[in-house]
């Protein structure tokens, strides 16, 4: 067993760190406050090859491994989780699903520009449409329908809390084709945002990751060509589950980044802030907090890297990605809350960043499967 990154992985980590500090840090407070989508930053990520990091270069990707993806997600999430969620969804939920299960035509038409993050010089990203007003954790209770009309499907319904909702050009939409079959009656379709009958709702006014554009998306009699179904008839629910297993590595790494960002800021602050005649890091009350933070960050990092290693080595990573996600997201919430505490009054104002990290941490316990859903997945596996 080796605990050493390769030269290439270290280079990718540094590129991500430089990008985060130079391109994401300036303006992050304003983007959060005004809920501005970080389009410029996402276009730059595309230029770095980070929007299709793990996709085969034959389809426009950067051909990197999942370990590198974890490293890049951590560095970017330390600074701006609104940028990193956009990157995570495009990489793990959209590009991966298309590359793993799409046919050659679908890959050429959609995967190639999605992996590049651009088409004709314009932003070109995707979104994953599973959640509905009444189907969040209970993902197989889909109400969106795709009626088989012979050479096309007729799509009707509404999806909620869709990351990249208005910025995406392409949606992967999960819908029920035959309600009598339960999960086996669910399919997944590639739908273009500008098709007739697709409408984008207002941007959600969120607690955290406020730059990321989260919308509801509605479909009214949208004609989806048969060739835009991914995989065999009835494969949609399994597609969603398999894709989410990889997505959870991305969100676990996002949580890791928020956690390590909050820890690094707390350590720096504790070294310079004085109270009772000495730096606050000299007080054991603060030292213990920093020690626990450092330990949780390290444990979260190891879980993320293990899940990534399993994915790169073609092993089943369903269990490890759920473990990484539940642990890293809970660590992020705890660490960011303690970071605010260490900063005291400064922690409660925006200029010191940790209050934003605390708000951003919360969503990592909710999206791509709540902590409770991760425990269902873990429980089923360990009880086997
Ligand atoms: N891989 C392959 N197949 C799987 C699977 C997996 N990981 N998990 C389940 N399946 C299969 C099962 O084997 C079963 O198939 P068979 O009948 O052929 O055996 C079928 O799928 C149904 O499985 P279950 O009976 O286990 O399904 P369930 O209804 O009990 O649900 C669940 C299980 C784990 C709770 C699931 O509903 C779930 O993951 N819910 C959370 C949904 C979620 O993560 N949403 C996130 C939205 S996307 C997002 O958040 C993006 C963003 O904005 C950042």
Short mmCIF file of C-alpha atoms and ligand atoms in Angstrom, two decimals:
data_model
loop_
_atom_site.label_atom_id
_atom_site.label_comp_id
_atom_site.label_asym_id
_atom_site.label_seq_id
_atom_site.Cartn_x
_atom_site.Cartn_y
_atom_site.Cartn_z
CA UNK A 1 0.00 0.00 0.00
CA UNK A 2 1.31 3.44 -0.94
CA UNK A 3 0.33 6.78 0.55
CA UNK A 4 2.14 8.83 -2.04
CA UNK A 5 0.78 10.92 -4.87
CA UNK A 6 2.35 10.69 -8.32
CA UNK A 7 4.10 13.65 -9.96
CA UNK A 8 1.09 14.11 -12.22
CA UNK A 9 -1.37 14.06 -9.32
CA UNK A 10 0.73 16.65 -7.46
CA UNK A 11 0.75 18.86 -10.55
CA UNK A 12 -3.02 18.65 -10.86
CA UNK A 13 -3.40 19.45 -7.16
CA UNK A 14 -1.19 22.52 -7.56
CA UNK A 15 -3.03 23.66 -10.69
CA UNK A 16 -6.33 23.41 -8.81
CA UNK A 17 -4.91 25.27 -5.79
CA UNK A 18 -3.54 28.08 -7.96
CA UNK A 19 -6.81 28.32 -9.86
CA UNK A 20 -8.81 28.49 -6.62
CA UNK A 21 -6.64 31.18 -5.06
CA UNK A 22 -6.14 33.29 -8.17
CA UNK A 23 -9.51 32.95 -9.91
CA UNK A 24 -12.08 31.94 -7.28
CA UNK A 25 -11.03 33.77 -4.12
CA UNK A 26 -11.40 37.28 -5.57
CA UNK A 27 -15.13 38.03 -5.58
CA UNK A 28 -16.25 34.91 -3.72
CA UNK A 29 -17.99 36.91 -0.99
CA UNK A 30 -19.83 39.08 -3.52
CA UNK A 31 -20.88 36.10 -5.66
CA UNK A 32 -22.26 34.42 -2.53
CA UNK A 33 -24.13 37.52 -1.40
CA UNK A 34 -25.60 38.34 -4.82
CA UNK A 35 -26.10 34.71 -5.83
CA UNK A 36 -24.01 35.16 -8.99
CA UNK A 37 -23.29 32.04 -11.02
CA UNK A 38 -19.47 31.78 -11.41
CA UNK A 39 -19.58 31.52 -15.20
CA UNK A 40 -16.11 32.97 -15.75
CA UNK A 41 -14.59 30.49 -13.29
CA UNK A 42 -16.40 27.54 -14.87
CA UNK A 43 -15.17 28.58 -18.34
CA UNK A 44 -11.63 28.64 -16.90
CA UNK A 45 -12.17 25.20 -15.37
CA UNK A 46 -13.12 24.01 -18.85
CA UNK A 47 -9.84 25.39 -20.21
CA UNK A 48 -7.96 23.48 -17.50
CA UNK A 49 -9.68 20.25 -18.59
CA UNK A 50 -11.44 20.03 -15.20
CA UNK A 51 -15.00 19.78 -16.54
CA UNK A 52 -14.37 16.33 -18.01
CA UNK A 53 -11.40 15.29 -15.93
CA UNK A 54 -11.84 11.53 -16.11
CA UNK A 55 -13.32 11.28 -19.61
CA UNK A 56 -11.34 9.48 -22.30
CA UNK A 57 -9.46 12.05 -24.45
CA UNK A 58 -11.12 10.39 -27.48
CA UNK A 59 -14.33 12.06 -26.23
CA UNK A 60 -12.82 15.42 -25.34
CA UNK A 61 -11.86 14.56 -21.77
CA UNK A 62 -8.62 15.01 -19.87
CA UNK A 63 -8.12 11.29 -19.14
CA UNK A 64 -7.13 11.87 -15.51
CA UNK A 65 -7.82 9.46 -12.66
CA UNK A 66 -10.37 9.76 -9.87
CA UNK A 67 -7.64 10.43 -7.29
CA UNK A 68 -6.75 13.60 -9.23
CA UNK A 69 -10.43 14.52 -9.29
CA UNK A 70 -10.59 14.26 -5.47
CA UNK A 71 -7.47 16.43 -5.14
CA UNK A 72 -8.84 19.10 -7.48
CA UNK A 73 -12.28 19.08 -5.85
CA UNK A 74 -10.69 19.54 -2.41
CA UNK A 75 -8.58 22.52 -3.49
CA UNK A 76 -11.42 24.31 -5.28
CA UNK A 77 -13.94 23.60 -2.51
CA UNK A 78 -11.62 25.12 0.08
CA UNK A 79 -12.27 28.43 -1.62
CA UNK A 80 -15.59 28.30 -3.49
CA UNK A 81 -18.00 25.38 -3.18
CA UNK A 82 -20.36 27.03 -5.69
CA UNK A 83 -17.72 26.51 -8.37
CA UNK A 84 -16.90 22.97 -7.25
CA UNK A 85 -20.49 21.71 -7.22
CA UNK A 86 -20.87 22.76 -10.83
CA UNK A 87 -17.68 20.87 -11.62
CA UNK A 88 -18.75 17.82 -9.61
CA UNK A 89 -22.16 17.47 -11.27
CA UNK A 90 -20.73 17.85 -14.78
CA UNK A 91 -17.91 15.38 -14.14
CA UNK A 92 -19.51 12.68 -12.04
CA UNK A 93 -23.20 12.76 -12.77
CA UNK A 94 -23.30 13.85 -16.39
CA UNK A 95 -20.05 12.95 -18.17
CA UNK A 96 -19.50 9.72 -16.27
CA UNK A 97 -23.05 8.45 -16.88
CA UNK A 98 -22.80 9.23 -20.60
CA UNK A 99 -19.37 7.68 -20.97
CA UNK A 100 -20.28 4.53 -19.05
CA UNK A 101 -23.71 3.87 -20.56
CA UNK A 102 -24.23 6.10 -23.60
CA UNK A 103 -23.94 4.72 -27.13
CA UNK A 104 -21.38 5.93 -29.65
CA UNK A 105 -23.71 8.51 -31.24
CA UNK A 106 -24.71 9.93 -27.84
CA UNK A 107 -21.07 10.18 -26.80
CA UNK A 108 -20.05 11.96 -30.00
CA UNK A 109 -22.95 14.39 -29.95
CA UNK A 110 -23.16 15.16 -26.24
CA UNK A 111 -20.25 13.78 -24.23
CA UNK A 112 -17.51 15.42 -26.27
CA UNK A 113 -18.65 19.04 -25.80
CA UNK A 114 -19.78 18.35 -22.20
CA UNK A 115 -16.35 16.97 -21.30
CA UNK A 116 -14.76 20.05 -22.84
CA UNK A 117 -17.24 22.27 -20.99
CA UNK A 118 -17.60 24.36 -24.12
CA UNK A 119 -19.17 24.28 -27.57
CA UNK A 120 -18.40 26.91 -30.20
CA UNK A 121 -16.60 28.91 -27.50
CA UNK A 122 -19.70 29.06 -25.26
CA UNK A 123 -20.26 27.35 -21.91
CA UNK A 124 -21.68 23.85 -22.44
CA UNK A 125 -22.42 21.85 -19.29
CA UNK A 126 -24.97 19.35 -18.06
CA UNK A 127 -27.36 18.70 -15.19
CA UNK A 128 -28.75 15.55 -13.56
CA UNK A 129 -32.52 15.59 -13.09
CA UNK A 130 -33.62 12.99 -10.56
CA UNK A 131 -35.17 14.82 -7.57
CA UNK A 132 -38.81 15.84 -7.65
CA UNK A 133 -41.12 17.71 -5.26
CA UNK A 134 -42.21 14.31 -3.88
CA UNK A 135 -39.22 12.15 -4.77
CA UNK A 136 -36.05 13.19 -2.95
CA UNK A 137 -34.60 10.42 -0.80
CA UNK A 138 -37.30 8.05 -2.10
CA UNK A 139 -35.90 8.38 -5.59
CA UNK A 140 -37.88 5.58 -7.23
CA UNK A 141 -41.21 7.37 -6.54
CA UNK A 142 -40.90 9.27 -9.80
CA UNK A 143 -43.92 11.28 -10.95
CA UNK A 144 -42.33 12.60 -14.14
CA UNK A 145 -43.63 10.46 -16.98
CA UNK A 146 -42.19 9.50 -20.34
CA UNK A 147 -44.94 8.02 -22.43
CA UNK A 148 -43.79 5.74 -25.23
CA UNK A 149 -45.30 7.11 -28.46
CA UNK A 150 -43.52 4.86 -30.94
CA UNK A 151 -40.59 6.81 -32.31
CA UNK A 152 -40.46 9.28 -29.43
CA UNK A 153 -41.31 9.63 -25.72
CA UNK A 154 -43.62 12.35 -24.43
CA UNK A 155 -42.11 13.85 -21.30
CA UNK A 156 -44.22 15.56 -18.61
CA UNK A 157 -43.42 16.55 -15.03
CA UNK A 158 -41.31 18.72 -12.77
CA UNK A 159 -37.83 18.28 -11.30
CA UNK A 160 -36.63 20.17 -8.24
CA UNK A 161 -33.38 21.55 -6.82
CA UNK A 162 -31.47 21.05 -10.05
CA UNK A 163 -27.82 22.10 -9.86
CA UNK A 164 -26.70 23.90 -13.07
CA UNK A 165 -30.44 24.21 -13.80
CA UNK A 166 -30.28 27.33 -15.95
CA UNK A 167 -26.63 27.16 -17.04
CA UNK A 168 -26.78 23.64 -18.42
CA UNK A 169 -27.46 22.99 -22.10
CA UNK A 170 -28.12 19.29 -21.59
CA UNK A 171 -30.22 17.50 -18.99
CA UNK A 172 -30.10 13.82 -18.06
CA UNK A 173 -33.73 13.28 -17.05
CA UNK A 174 -34.96 10.30 -15.03
CA UNK A 175 -38.63 9.52 -15.69
CA UNK A 176 -41.21 6.83 -15.20
CA UNK A 177 -42.25 5.01 -18.38
CA UNK A 178 -44.24 2.18 -16.82
CA UNK A 179 -45.48 2.82 -13.30
CA UNK A 180 -46.62 -0.81 -12.87
CA UNK A 181 -42.99 -1.97 -13.02
CA UNK A 182 -41.67 0.19 -10.14
CA UNK A 183 -37.95 1.03 -10.43
CA UNK A 184 -37.71 -1.29 -13.47
CA UNK A 185 -40.15 1.01 -15.31
CA UNK A 186 -37.83 4.01 -15.00
CA UNK A 187 -35.73 5.35 -17.89
CA UNK A 188 -33.14 8.06 -18.41
CA UNK A 189 -33.14 10.48 -21.33
CA UNK A 190 -30.88 13.12 -22.80
CA UNK A 191 -32.95 16.29 -23.15
CA UNK A 192 -31.76 19.62 -24.50
CA UNK A 193 -32.75 22.70 -22.55
CA UNK A 194 -33.87 24.63 -25.61
CA UNK A 195 -36.37 22.01 -26.80
CA UNK A 196 -40.05 23.09 -26.94
CA UNK A 197 -41.90 22.41 -23.67
CA UNK A 198 -38.86 22.71 -21.38
CA UNK A 199 -39.09 25.56 -18.85
CA UNK A 200 -36.68 26.69 -16.16
CA UNK A 201 -38.14 27.97 -12.86
CA UNK A 202 -36.78 30.80 -10.72
CA UNK A 203 -33.38 30.42 -9.04
CA UNK A 204 -33.67 29.06 -5.50
CA UNK A 205 -32.63 31.51 -2.77
CA UNK A 206 -30.39 29.16 -0.79
CA UNK A 207 -28.63 29.11 2.59
CA UNK A 208 -25.30 28.15 1.03
CA UNK A 209 -23.58 27.49 -2.31
CA UNK A 210 -25.49 30.58 -3.33
CA UNK A 211 -23.53 31.12 -6.54
CA UNK A 212 -24.51 27.73 -7.90
CA UNK A 213 -27.71 27.98 -9.94
CA UNK A 214 -30.37 25.73 -8.49
CA UNK A 215 -33.73 25.67 -10.27
CA UNK A 216 -36.83 23.61 -10.81
CA UNK A 217 -37.26 22.40 -14.39
CA UNK A 218 -40.65 21.58 -15.91
CA UNK A 219 -41.52 19.50 -18.95
CA UNK A 220 -44.79 19.92 -20.83
CA UNK A 221 -45.32 17.49 -23.71
CA UNK A 222 -41.62 17.47 -24.56
CA UNK A 223 -40.92 15.15 -27.50
CA UNK A 224 -37.79 13.13 -26.74
CA UNK A 225 -36.48 11.08 -29.68
CA UNK A 226 -36.15 7.36 -28.97
CA UNK A 227 -32.41 7.53 -29.67
CA UNK A 228 -32.01 9.86 -26.68
CA UNK A 229 -32.82 7.14 -24.14
CA UNK A 230 -29.65 5.94 -22.42
CA UNK A 231 -29.28 2.17 -22.09
CA UNK A 232 -31.88 -0.56 -22.33
CA UNK A 233 -35.56 0.01 -21.57
CA UNK A 234 -35.99 0.15 -17.77
CA UNK A 235 -32.34 0.93 -17.00
CA UNK A 236 -32.99 4.45 -15.64
CA UNK A 237 -33.08 3.72 -11.90
CA UNK A 238 -29.95 1.59 -11.98
CA UNK A 239 -28.30 4.28 -14.09
CA UNK A 240 -29.15 6.82 -11.38
CA UNK A 241 -27.87 4.63 -8.55
CA UNK A 242 -24.63 3.73 -10.30
CA UNK A 243 -23.99 7.31 -11.34
CA UNK A 244 -24.71 8.62 -7.86
CA UNK A 245 -22.17 6.21 -6.36
CA UNK A 246 -19.47 8.13 -8.25
CA UNK A 247 -21.17 11.46 -7.62
CA UNK A 248 -20.87 10.84 -3.91
CA UNK A 249 -17.08 10.73 -4.27
CA UNK A 250 -17.29 14.22 -5.78
CA UNK A 251 -19.51 15.60 -3.01
CA UNK A 252 -17.44 13.87 -0.32
CA UNK A 253 -14.40 15.66 -1.78
CA UNK A 254 -16.30 18.91 -1.81
CA UNK A 255 -17.10 18.42 1.89
CA UNK A 256 -13.43 17.56 2.49
CA UNK A 257 -12.41 20.83 0.85
CA UNK A 258 -14.86 22.86 2.93
CA UNK A 259 -13.53 21.09 6.05
CA UNK A 260 -9.87 21.59 5.22
CA UNK A 261 -10.50 25.21 4.19
CA UNK A 262 -12.20 25.91 7.53
CA UNK A 263 -9.39 24.16 9.40
CA UNK A 264 -6.62 26.06 7.59
CA UNK A 265 -8.32 29.39 8.22
CA UNK A 266 -8.80 28.52 11.91
CA UNK A 267 -5.17 27.49 12.32
CA UNK A 268 -3.92 30.71 10.73
CA UNK A 269 -6.25 32.79 12.88
CA UNK A 270 -5.31 30.95 16.10
CA UNK A 271 -1.64 31.67 15.42
CA UNK A 272 -2.10 35.42 15.22
CA UNK A 273 -5.07 36.22 17.48
CA UNK A 274 -4.09 36.96 21.09
CA UNK A 275 -6.22 36.56 24.23
CA UNK A 276 -5.20 36.53 27.89
CA UNK A 277 -1.65 37.52 26.95
CA UNK A 278 -0.86 34.81 24.38
CA UNK A 279 -1.87 33.52 20.95
CA UNK A 280 -5.13 31.63 21.27
CA UNK A 281 -3.47 28.49 19.85
CA UNK A 282 -1.52 28.36 23.13
CA UNK A 283 -4.79 27.74 24.98
CA UNK A 284 -5.63 24.07 25.29
CA UNK A 285 -9.31 24.75 24.61
CA UNK A 286 -8.33 25.88 21.10
CA UNK A 287 -5.57 23.29 20.64
CA UNK A 288 -8.04 20.45 21.25
CA UNK A 289 -10.43 21.88 18.69
CA UNK A 290 -7.63 22.17 16.13
CA UNK A 291 -6.44 18.65 16.90
CA UNK A 292 -9.92 17.22 16.35
CA UNK A 293 -10.34 19.24 13.17
CA UNK A 294 -7.03 18.02 11.75
CA UNK A 295 -7.88 14.41 12.59
CA UNK A 296 -11.31 14.57 10.97
CA UNK A 297 -9.90 16.24 7.84
CA UNK A 298 -7.31 13.50 7.51
CA UNK A 299 -9.86 10.72 8.03
CA UNK A 300 -12.23 12.29 5.48
CA UNK A 301 -9.37 12.62 2.98
CA UNK A 302 -8.39 8.98 3.36
CA UNK A 303 -11.99 7.82 2.85
CA UNK A 304 -12.31 9.97 -0.29
CA UNK A 305 -9.03 8.69 -1.69
CA UNK A 306 -9.91 5.08 -0.91
CA UNK A 307 -13.24 5.37 -2.75
CA UNK A 308 -11.42 7.04 -5.67
CA UNK A 309 -8.79 4.30 -5.72
CA UNK A 310 -11.49 1.63 -5.80
CA UNK A 311 -13.18 3.39 -8.72
CA UNK A 312 -9.89 3.71 -10.62
CA UNK A 313 -9.17 0.05 -9.99
CA UNK A 314 -12.60 -1.13 -11.22
CA UNK A 315 -13.74 -2.35 -7.82
CA UNK A 316 -17.23 -1.86 -6.38
CA UNK A 317 -17.10 1.58 -4.74
CA UNK A 318 -20.77 1.92 -3.69
CA UNK A 319 -20.02 1.30 -0.03
CA UNK A 320 -16.82 3.34 0.16
CA UNK A 321 -18.34 6.35 -1.61
CA UNK A 322 -21.28 6.40 0.81
CA UNK A 323 -18.90 6.08 3.77
CA UNK A 324 -16.75 8.90 2.40
CA UNK A 325 -19.76 11.13 1.82
CA UNK A 326 -21.44 10.64 5.19
CA UNK A 327 -18.20 11.03 7.11
CA UNK A 328 -16.77 13.96 5.15
CA UNK A 329 -20.03 15.92 5.13
CA UNK A 330 -20.58 15.49 8.86
CA UNK A 331 -16.94 16.38 9.50
CA UNK A 332 -17.31 19.49 7.31
CA UNK A 333 -20.37 20.65 9.24
CA UNK A 334 -18.69 20.12 12.59
CA UNK A 335 -15.36 21.65 11.54
CA UNK A 336 -16.93 24.71 9.90
CA UNK A 337 -19.07 25.31 13.00
CA UNK A 338 -15.99 25.07 15.23
CA UNK A 339 -14.13 27.38 12.84
CA UNK A 340 -16.76 30.05 13.44
CA UNK A 341 -16.42 29.45 17.19
CA UNK A 342 -12.62 29.83 17.10
CA UNK A 343 -12.96 33.08 15.15
CA UNK A 344 -15.49 34.39 17.70
CA UNK A 345 -17.19 37.61 16.56
CA UNK A 346 -15.02 37.71 13.43
CA UNK A 347 -16.32 34.29 12.49
CA UNK A 348 -19.85 35.63 12.38
CA UNK A 349 -19.11 38.23 9.71
CA UNK A 350 -18.62 37.56 6.03
CA UNK A 351 -15.08 38.93 5.57
CA UNK A 352 -13.53 36.00 7.44
CA UNK A 353 -15.10 33.38 5.11
CA UNK A 354 -15.83 30.74 7.77
CA UNK A 355 -19.52 31.64 8.13
CA UNK A 356 -19.88 30.93 4.38
CA UNK A 357 -18.04 27.63 4.76
CA UNK A 358 -20.46 26.72 7.56
CA UNK A 359 -23.48 27.52 5.36
CA UNK A 360 -21.93 25.69 2.40
CA UNK A 361 -21.10 22.62 4.51
CA UNK A 362 -24.76 21.97 5.30
CA UNK A 363 -25.77 21.05 1.75
CA UNK A 364 -23.15 18.30 1.60
CA UNK A 365 -25.22 16.42 4.20
CA UNK A 366 -28.27 16.71 1.95
CA UNK A 367 -27.62 16.50 -1.78
CA UNK A 368 -26.60 13.40 -3.72
CA UNK A 369 -28.24 11.41 -0.94
CA UNK A 370 -28.78 12.68 2.60
CA UNK A 371 -26.70 11.33 5.47
CA UNK A 372 -29.69 9.11 6.25
CA UNK A 373 -29.65 7.67 2.70
CA UNK A 374 -25.91 7.02 2.95
CA UNK A 375 -26.57 5.09 6.16
CA UNK A 376 -29.23 3.03 4.34
CA UNK A 377 -26.67 2.16 1.65
CA UNK A 378 -23.94 1.41 4.21
CA UNK A 379 -26.34 -0.53 6.46
CA UNK A 380 -27.56 -2.74 3.60
CA UNK A 381 -23.99 -3.52 2.68
CA UNK A 382 -22.63 -4.28 6.14
CA UNK A 383 -25.70 -6.34 7.11
CA UNK A 384 -25.40 -8.60 4.06
N1 LIG B 1 -26.12 0.05 -8.17
C1 LIG B 1 -26.87 -0.69 -9.01
N2 LIG B 1 -28.17 -1.00 -8.80
C2 LIG B 1 -28.72 -0.54 -7.67
C3 LIG B 1 -28.01 0.24 -6.74
C4 LIG B 1 -26.65 0.53 -7.04
N3 LIG B 1 -25.88 1.27 -6.22
N4 LIG B 1 -28.82 0.55 -5.71
C5 LIG B 1 -30.02 0.00 -5.99
N5 LIG B 1 -29.96 -0.66 -7.18
C6 LIG B 1 -31.00 -1.44 -7.84
C7 LIG B 1 -31.46 -2.57 -6.94
O1 LIG B 1 -30.64 -3.70 -7.09
C8 LIG B 1 -32.87 -2.81 -7.44
O2 LIG B 1 -32.84 -3.56 -8.64
P1 LIG B 1 -33.47 -5.05 -8.72
O3 LIG B 1 -34.91 -4.87 -8.36
O4 LIG B 1 -33.21 -5.46 -10.11
O5 LIG B 1 -32.71 -5.82 -7.68
C9 LIG B 1 -33.35 -1.41 -7.81
O6 LIG B 1 -32.16 -0.63 -8.06
C10 LIG B 1 -34.17 -0.77 -6.72
O7 LIG B 1 -33.32 -0.71 -5.58
P2 LIG B 1 -33.84 -0.54 -4.10
O8 LIG B 1 -34.99 -1.44 -3.85
O9 LIG B 1 -32.64 -0.61 -3.21
O10 LIG B 1 -34.38 0.96 -4.13
P3 LIG B 1 -35.01 1.84 -2.97
O11 LIG B 1 -36.25 2.43 -3.48
O12 LIG B 1 -35.03 1.07 -1.69
O13 LIG B 1 -33.97 3.08 -2.86
C11 LIG B 1 -32.09 4.36 -2.09
C12 LIG B 1 -32.68 2.99 -2.45
C13 LIG B 1 -30.62 4.03 -1.82
C14 LIG B 1 -32.71 4.97 -0.85
C15 LIG B 1 -32.22 5.32 -3.30
O14 LIG B 1 -33.56 5.70 -3.51
C16 LIG B 1 -31.38 6.57 -3.16
O15 LIG B 1 -30.18 6.55 -3.40
N6 LIG B 1 -31.98 7.74 -2.77
C17 LIG B 1 -31.29 9.01 -2.72
C18 LIG B 1 -31.39 9.74 -4.03
C19 LIG B 1 -30.29 10.74 -4.22
O16 LIG B 1 -29.14 10.51 -3.90
N7 LIG B 1 -30.63 11.88 -4.82
C20 LIG B 1 -29.69 12.86 -5.16
C21 LIG B 1 -30.22 13.74 -6.25
S1 LIG B 1 -28.99 14.29 -7.36
C22 LIG B 1 -28.23 15.62 -6.65
O17 LIG B 1 -28.38 15.90 -5.52
C23 LIG B 1 -27.30 16.36 -7.55
C24 LIG B 1 -26.93 17.70 -6.99
O18 LIG B 1 -27.68 18.63 -7.01
C25 LIG B 1 -25.59 17.97 -6.54
#
